Amino acid sequence: NFMLTQPHSVSESPGKTETISCTRSSGSIASNYVQWYQQRPGSAPTTVIYEDNQRPSGVPDRFSGSIDSSSNSASLTISGLKTEDEADYYCQSYDSSLKVVFGGGTKLTVL
Amino acid sequence: QLQLQESGPGLVKPSETLSLTCTVSGGSISSSTYYWGWIRQPPGKGLEWIGSIYYSGSTYYNPSLKSRVTISVDPSKNQFSLQLISVTAADTAVYFCARLYGGNSVDYWGQGTLVTVSS
């Protein structure tokens, strides 16, 4: 099975743009959709991006997702950072046998 | 609005069996579009998929837990359940039940329940 690797932590200032990467260890990143979840302390995760680049209703368009086959990675970009964006972010994908894989998570600090 | 609620003991002794049930309300567990799954999160750590089930009973398990996990479904009660045998302290975690669209991505989560493995 493959792994998804994320940076442990990132930090940026309010109003700036931050990008979190998610690299797939084997197999093509483009072969299965990637999702991104936001988790605030003490709460269940919520979806911010599904199917690589789709935003659920209610998620601001400051959140965007993309994949890059050359680096075999997915990215979550958050523009116009707000203090409320401070949270843990997890990427997630799956294989052809419906085995679900999560990345290790990235702690985003907005300061 | 779909809601998922985990229930079960919050404390389990080492070597015993962890059992949790997820009750689904506001929607049918027998929908052909969705799978139902369990995900856990040890304190201070990341998310780990445990396994998923389709309403017909087809199951999909994390290879690292497969030998100890059973997920079952009861469409008549709109519930699905998790059993994890031979637990150790490493199984201490918040356990989430979830709905997976097409079996691929989580679109609804339960609030999570903390299960502590300790004597």
Short mmCIF file of C-alpha atoms in Angstrom, two decimals:
data_model
loop_
_atom_site.label_atom_id
_atom_site.label_comp_id
_atom_site.label_asym_id
_atom_site.label_seq_id
_atom_site.Cartn_x
_atom_site.Cartn_y
_atom_site.Cartn_z
CA ASN A 1 0.00 0.00 0.00
CA PHE A 2 1.08 3.60 -0.50
CA MET A 3 1.74 6.38 2.02
CA LEU A 4 0.89 10.08 1.96
CA THR A 5 3.58 12.36 3.41
CA GLN A 6 2.83 15.84 4.69
CA PRO A 7 5.03 18.41 6.43
CA HIS A 8 4.58 18.22 10.18
CA SER A 9 3.93 21.93 10.56
CA VAL A 10 3.77 25.21 8.65
CA SER A 11 3.27 28.79 9.75
CA GLU A 12 2.41 32.02 8.04
CA SER A 13 1.06 35.47 8.81
CA PRO A 14 -2.55 36.59 8.49
CA GLY A 15 -3.43 37.75 4.99
CA LYS A 16 -0.66 35.69 3.38
CA THR A 17 -0.94 32.48 1.35
CA GLU A 18 0.15 29.05 2.58
CA THR A 19 0.43 25.80 0.64
CA ILE A 20 0.49 22.37 2.28
CA SER A 21 1.88 19.47 0.26
CA CYS A 22 0.93 15.79 0.29
CA THR A 23 3.25 13.40 -1.53
CA ARG A 24 2.19 9.90 -2.58
CA SER A 25 4.90 7.26 -2.09
CA SER A 26 3.93 4.87 -4.88
CA GLY A 27 1.40 4.82 -7.65
CA SER A 28 0.19 7.93 -9.43
CA ILE A 29 -1.34 10.78 -7.44
CA ALA A 30 -3.72 11.22 -10.35
CA SER A 31 -5.09 7.69 -10.19
CA ASN A 32 -7.30 8.28 -7.14
CA TYR A 33 -8.93 11.44 -5.86
CA VAL A 34 -7.38 13.35 -2.97
CA GLN A 35 -9.39 14.93 -0.18
CA TRP A 36 -8.36 17.48 2.43
CA TYR A 37 -9.83 17.71 5.95
CA GLN A 38 -9.53 20.48 8.52
CA GLN A 39 -9.55 19.53 12.20
CA ARG A 40 -9.72 22.01 15.03
CA PRO A 41 -8.80 20.89 18.58
CA GLY A 42 -11.46 18.77 20.20
CA SER A 43 -13.57 18.48 17.05
CA ALA A 44 -14.15 15.99 14.30
CA PRO A 45 -12.53 16.75 10.93
CA THR A 46 -14.48 18.55 8.23
CA THR A 47 -13.93 18.44 4.48
CA VAL A 48 -12.40 21.49 2.84
CA ILE A 49 -11.53 19.90 -0.53
CA TYR A 50 -12.80 16.70 -2.18
CA GLU A 51 -12.01 15.07 -5.50
CA ASP A 52 -8.67 16.92 -5.79
CA ASN A 53 -10.06 20.43 -6.19
CA GLN A 54 -13.75 20.59 -5.34
CA ARG A 55 -15.00 22.73 -2.46
CA PRO A 56 -18.03 21.67 -0.42
CA SER A 57 -20.70 24.31 -0.04
CA GLY A 58 -19.86 26.65 2.78
CA VAL A 59 -16.08 26.38 2.36
CA PRO A 60 -14.61 29.76 1.36
CA ASP A 61 -12.97 30.07 -2.05
CA ARG A 62 -9.78 30.98 -0.20
CA PHE A 63 -9.29 27.19 -0.04
CA SER A 64 -8.15 25.45 -3.22
CA GLY A 65 -6.72 22.08 -4.10
CA SER A 66 -4.55 20.78 -6.91
CA ILE A 67 -2.45 17.81 -7.95
CA ASP A 68 0.95 17.74 -9.67
CA SER A 69 1.87 14.54 -11.46
CA SER A 70 5.49 15.61 -11.90
CA SER A 71 6.04 15.61 -8.14
CA ASN A 72 3.35 12.99 -7.49
CA SER A 73 1.81 15.25 -4.92
CA ALA A 74 -1.34 17.11 -4.03
CA SER A 75 -1.50 20.58 -2.53
CA LEU A 76 -3.91 22.55 -0.40
CA THR A 77 -3.56 26.30 -0.78
CA ILE A 78 -5.15 28.74 1.62
CA SER A 79 -5.04 32.38 0.57
CA GLY A 80 -5.82 35.46 2.67
CA LEU A 81 -5.02 33.51 5.83
CA LYS A 82 -7.19 34.16 8.85
CA THR A 83 -6.52 33.21 12.45
CA GLU A 84 -9.57 30.93 12.24
CA ASP A 85 -7.72 28.82 9.63
CA GLU A 86 -5.31 27.68 12.34
CA ALA A 87 -5.91 23.92 12.57
CA ASP A 88 -4.56 20.52 11.59
CA TYR A 89 -5.00 19.57 7.93
CA TYR A 90 -5.03 15.99 6.62
CA CYS A 91 -4.86 14.77 3.06
CA GLN A 92 -6.54 11.46 2.21
CA SER A 93 -6.74 9.14 -0.76
CA TYR A 94 -7.52 5.49 -1.42
CA ASP A 95 -6.57 2.57 -3.64
CA SER A 96 -8.49 0.44 -6.09
CA SER A 97 -9.49 -1.92 -3.28
CA LEU A 98 -11.14 0.94 -1.37
CA LYS A 99 -8.40 0.96 1.25
CA VAL A 100 -8.36 4.48 2.64
CA VAL A 101 -5.07 6.24 3.43
CA PHE A 102 -4.55 9.42 5.46
CA GLY A 103 -1.51 11.63 5.48
CA GLY A 104 0.14 12.26 8.83
CA GLY A 105 -1.35 15.72 9.16
CA THR A 106 0.04 19.26 9.08
CA LYS A 107 -0.38 21.77 11.86
CA LEU A 108 -1.02 25.21 10.40
CA THR A 109 -0.17 28.14 12.64
CA VAL A 110 -1.36 31.62 11.66
CA LEU A 111 0.54 34.27 13.57
CA GLN B 1 -29.38 16.47 8.18
CA LEU B 2 -27.43 13.23 8.52
CA GLN B 3 -26.07 12.50 11.97
CA LEU B 4 -23.80 9.72 13.20
CA GLN B 5 -23.42 8.90 16.89
CA GLU B 6 -20.87 6.54 18.40
CA SER B 7 -21.72 4.59 21.53
CA GLY B 8 -19.90 2.08 23.67
CA PRO B 9 -17.63 1.71 26.70
CA GLY B 10 -15.06 4.42 27.29
CA LEU B 11 -12.74 2.07 29.18
CA VAL B 12 -11.57 -1.35 28.07
CA LYS B 13 -9.09 -3.64 29.82
CA PRO B 14 -5.94 -4.84 28.03
CA SER B 15 -6.40 -8.10 26.08
CA GLU B 16 -10.19 -7.62 26.00
CA THR B 17 -12.45 -6.62 23.10
CA LEU B 18 -13.35 -3.05 22.17
CA SER B 19 -16.91 -2.78 20.87
CA LEU B 20 -18.52 0.34 19.46
CA THR B 21 -21.76 1.02 17.62
CA CYS B 22 -22.59 3.89 15.29
CA THR B 23 -26.23 4.91 14.95
CA VAL B 24 -27.15 6.75 11.77
CA SER B 25 -30.08 9.18 11.76
CA GLY B 26 -31.43 11.47 9.08
CA GLY B 27 -30.59 9.04 6.29
CA SER B 28 -30.60 5.38 5.37
CA ILE B 29 -27.59 3.14 5.89
CA SER B 30 -28.88 1.11 2.93
CA SER B 31 -28.11 3.84 0.38
CA SER B 32 -26.26 2.40 -2.61
CA THR B 33 -23.96 5.43 -2.86
CA TYR B 34 -22.30 5.27 0.50
CA TYR B 35 -20.06 3.11 2.62
CA TRP B 36 -19.72 3.35 6.40
CA GLY B 37 -16.45 3.37 8.23
CA TRP B 38 -14.41 3.65 11.39
CA ILE B 39 -11.44 5.98 11.82
CA ARG B 40 -9.40 6.47 14.95
CA GLN B 41 -7.04 9.09 16.33
CA PRO B 42 -4.67 8.36 19.24
CA PRO B 43 -4.20 11.33 21.58
CA GLY B 44 -2.04 13.96 19.92
CA LYS B 45 -1.59 11.89 16.75
CA GLY B 46 -3.04 11.63 13.28
CA LEU B 47 -6.02 9.89 11.73
CA GLU B 48 -5.96 6.16 10.98
CA TRP B 49 -8.57 4.41 8.86
CA ILE B 50 -9.69 1.17 10.50
CA GLY B 51 -12.11 -0.15 7.90
CA SER B 52 -15.32 0.32 5.94
CA ILE B 53 -18.49 -1.63 5.22
CA TYR B 54 -21.22 -1.53 2.58
CA TYR B 55 -24.83 -2.07 3.58
CA SER B 56 -24.73 -5.47 1.86
CA GLY B 57 -22.02 -6.52 4.32
CA SER B 58 -18.91 -6.24 2.11
CA THR B 59 -15.98 -5.17 4.25
CA TYR B 60 -12.63 -3.45 3.66
CA TYR B 61 -9.99 -3.36 6.37
CA ASN B 62 -6.70 -1.61 7.08
CA PRO B 63 -4.09 -4.36 6.51
CA SER B 64 -2.31 -3.40 9.73
CA LEU B 65 -5.44 -4.10 11.82
CA LYS B 66 -7.19 -6.72 9.72
CA SER B 67 -6.36 -9.66 11.97
CA ARG B 68 -8.08 -8.00 14.97
CA VAL B 69 -11.00 -6.08 13.41
CA THR B 70 -14.56 -6.95 12.53
CA ILE B 71 -17.03 -4.41 11.19
CA SER B 72 -20.67 -5.39 10.85
CA VAL B 73 -23.87 -3.67 9.75
CA ASP B 74 -27.50 -3.93 10.84
CA PRO B 75 -29.66 -2.15 8.24
CA SER B 76 -32.82 -2.83 10.24
CA LYS B 77 -31.47 -0.68 13.06
CA ASN B 78 -29.58 1.76 10.79
CA GLN B 79 -26.43 0.91 12.71
CA PHE B 80 -22.97 -0.44 12.09
CA SER B 81 -20.47 -1.71 14.60
CA LEU B 82 -16.78 -2.17 15.31
CA GLN B 83 -15.10 -4.94 17.23
CA LEU B 84 -11.37 -4.84 17.94
CA ILE B 85 -9.97 -7.82 19.79
CA SER B 86 -6.90 -8.22 22.01
CA VAL B 87 -6.55 -4.51 22.68
CA THR B 88 -3.46 -2.88 24.16
CA ALA B 89 -2.65 0.65 25.33
CA ALA B 90 -1.75 1.46 21.73
CA ASP B 91 -5.42 1.15 20.85
CA THR B 92 -6.31 4.09 23.11
CA ALA B 93 -7.80 6.67 20.78
CA VAL B 94 -10.79 8.75 19.80
CA TYR B 95 -12.86 6.53 17.53
CA PHE B 96 -14.92 8.21 14.82
CA CYS B 97 -17.63 6.62 12.75
CA ALA B 98 -18.09 8.12 9.31
CA ARG B 99 -19.94 7.99 6.02
CA LEU B 100 -17.80 7.52 2.93
CA TYR B 101 -19.02 8.63 -0.48
CA GLY B 102 -18.33 5.82 -2.90
CA GLY B 103 -16.13 4.31 -0.24
CA ASN B 104 -13.47 6.86 -1.12
CA SER B 105 -13.93 10.03 0.88
CA VAL B 106 -15.54 10.98 4.17
CA ASP B 107 -18.41 13.41 3.93
CA TYR B 108 -19.94 12.99 7.38
CA TRP B 109 -18.24 12.27 10.69
CA GLY B 110 -19.54 11.33 14.09
CA GLN B 111 -18.39 13.48 16.99
CA GLY B 112 -15.97 10.78 18.12
CA THR B 113 -15.70 8.82 21.34
CA LEU B 114 -12.60 8.35 23.47
CA VAL B 115 -11.77 4.76 24.30
CA THR B 116 -9.04 4.20 26.85
CA VAL B 117 -7.35 0.83 27.23
CA SER B 118 -6.23 0.45 30.80
CA SER B 119 -6.52 -1.98 33.70
#
